[in-house]
Short mmCIF file of C-alpha atoms in Angstrom, two decimals:
data_model
loop_
_atom_site.label_atom_id
_atom_site.label_comp_id
_atom_site.label_asym_id
_atom_site.label_seq_id
_atom_site.Cartn_x
_atom_site.Cartn_y
_atom_site.Cartn_z
CA MET A 1 22.85 3.10 2.20
CA PRO A 2 19.69 2.28 4.19
CA ALA A 3 16.30 3.37 2.93
CA GLU A 4 15.27 6.77 4.26
CA ARG A 5 12.36 6.47 6.67
CA VAL A 6 9.35 8.69 6.37
CA THR A 7 8.33 11.17 8.93
CA LEU A 8 6.04 14.05 8.19
CA GLY A 9 6.53 14.63 4.50
CA LEU A 10 9.86 12.93 3.79
CA VAL A 11 10.19 10.50 0.90
CA ALA A 12 8.66 7.09 1.57
CA THR A 13 9.57 3.84 -0.17
CA ILE A 14 6.21 2.34 -1.07
CA LEU A 15 6.13 -1.28 -2.19
CA LEU A 16 3.36 -2.08 -4.68
CA VAL A 17 2.17 -5.69 -4.52
CA GLY A 18 -0.20 -6.87 -7.26
CA VAL A 19 -0.85 -3.26 -8.31
CA ASP A 20 -1.46 -2.73 -12.03
CA LEU A 21 0.15 0.07 -14.05
CA PHE A 22 -3.05 2.15 -14.17
CA VAL A 23 -3.36 2.28 -10.37
CA ARG A 24 0.40 2.82 -10.02
CA GLY A 25 0.14 5.85 -12.30
CA LYS A 26 -2.70 7.27 -10.21
CA LEU A 27 -0.72 6.76 -7.00
CA GLU A 28 2.40 8.37 -8.44
CA ALA A 29 0.36 11.35 -9.64
CA ALA A 30 -1.40 11.75 -6.28
CA CYS A 31 1.78 11.32 -4.22
CA PRO A 32 4.68 12.90 -6.09
CA GLY A 33 8.07 12.59 -4.47
CA HIS A 34 7.55 9.15 -2.97
CA ASP A 35 9.53 6.18 -4.28
CA PHE A 36 7.14 3.53 -5.66
CA VAL A 37 8.84 0.15 -6.06
CA THR A 38 7.94 -3.45 -6.85
CA THR A 39 9.10 -6.67 -5.22
CA ASP A 40 12.27 -6.72 -7.35
CA SER A 41 13.52 -3.62 -5.50
CA VAL A 42 16.28 -3.89 -2.92
CA SER A 43 14.90 -1.00 -0.86
CA ALA A 44 13.19 -1.81 2.42
CA PRO A 45 9.63 -0.47 2.17
CA ASP A 46 8.10 2.06 4.54
CA LEU A 47 4.61 1.06 3.38
CA VAL A 48 3.09 -1.78 1.36
CA VAL A 49 0.13 -1.11 -0.95
CA ALA A 50 -1.58 -4.33 -2.08
CA ASP A 51 -4.37 -5.05 -4.54
CA ILE A 52 -6.36 -7.58 -2.53
CA ALA A 53 -8.02 -8.97 -5.67
CA ARG A 54 -4.63 -9.96 -7.09
CA VAL A 55 -2.72 -11.24 -4.04
CA ASP A 56 -3.26 -13.40 -0.96
CA PRO A 57 -3.75 -10.96 1.96
CA GLU A 58 -2.50 -13.51 4.50
CA GLN A 59 0.74 -14.04 2.58
CA VAL A 60 1.33 -10.28 2.25
CA ALA A 61 0.75 -9.77 5.98
CA GLU A 62 3.11 -12.63 6.86
CA THR A 63 5.82 -11.33 4.51
CA TYR A 64 5.73 -7.71 5.71
CA VAL A 65 5.10 -8.11 9.44
CA ASP A 66 6.80 -4.88 10.55
CA VAL A 67 5.57 -2.66 7.70
CA PRO A 68 2.22 -0.83 7.53
CA ILE A 69 -0.03 -2.37 4.86
CA LEU A 70 -2.71 -0.57 2.86
CA GLY A 71 -5.01 -2.91 0.95
CA PHE A 72 -7.59 -2.06 -1.66
CA THR A 73 -10.08 -3.84 -3.89
CA ASN A 74 -13.37 -3.27 -5.66
CA HIS A 75 -16.14 -2.22 -3.26
CA THR A 76 -18.14 -5.32 -4.22
CA ASP A 77 -15.32 -7.67 -3.13
CA THR A 78 -16.57 -8.01 0.44
CA GLN A 79 -14.80 -11.36 0.88
CA GLY A 80 -11.46 -9.76 -0.08
CA LEU A 81 -12.04 -6.79 2.21
CA ARG A 82 -12.81 -9.14 5.11
CA ALA A 83 -9.77 -11.31 4.33
CA ALA A 84 -7.46 -8.28 4.41
CA HIS A 85 -8.92 -7.11 7.72
CA ALA A 86 -8.53 -10.62 9.15
CA ALA A 87 -4.92 -10.81 7.91
CA GLY A 88 -4.12 -7.66 9.89
CA PHE A 89 -3.78 -5.00 7.22
CA ASP A 90 -3.45 -1.55 8.81
CA GLN A 91 -5.98 0.00 6.43
CA VAL A 92 -8.36 -1.54 3.90
CA VAL A 93 -10.31 0.60 1.44
CA ALA A 94 -12.37 0.33 -1.70
CA LYS A 95 -10.48 1.10 -4.90
CA SER A 96 -12.50 4.31 -5.36
CA ALA A 97 -11.45 5.53 -1.90
CA LEU A 98 -7.82 4.83 -2.74
CA SER A 99 -8.15 7.00 -5.84
CA ASP A 100 -9.85 9.80 -3.90
CA ARG A 101 -7.68 9.72 -0.75
CA ALA A 102 -4.32 8.18 -1.74
CA ALA A 103 -2.15 11.03 -0.47
CA GLN A 104 -4.01 11.23 2.87
CA LEU A 105 -3.91 7.46 3.43
CA ILE A 106 -0.21 7.21 2.59
CA GLU A 107 0.64 10.16 4.83
CA GLU A 108 -1.31 8.67 7.75
CA LEU A 109 0.30 5.24 7.41
CA THR A 110 3.86 6.51 6.98
CA ALA A 111 3.75 9.28 9.62
CA SER A 112 4.66 6.91 12.45
CA VAL A 113 7.46 5.15 10.56
CA GLY A 114 10.87 6.05 11.73
#
């Protein structure tokens, strides 16, 4: 059965790349009802969320060409933020902004998937 695509409030499959358990817990709490998976999942993702400090932004962008990508890192990691922008991530935010606006960011990036 193919992964259900998100449009306006439906369940999204969100692939977490390099995301630690603490951040995953915050995302799951902020966005209940979405399916958060890791790279061992067989589901095609509707959105990729990547911790820029723990992964290579270029490699993530090359691997998930047709999927919106949300990257985050510490606000002091200006090199990482620039690298994610240069790699073509759809949205790049500081970790604190991800915590504050996770539901809004995920809704915006998955609204056009379908």
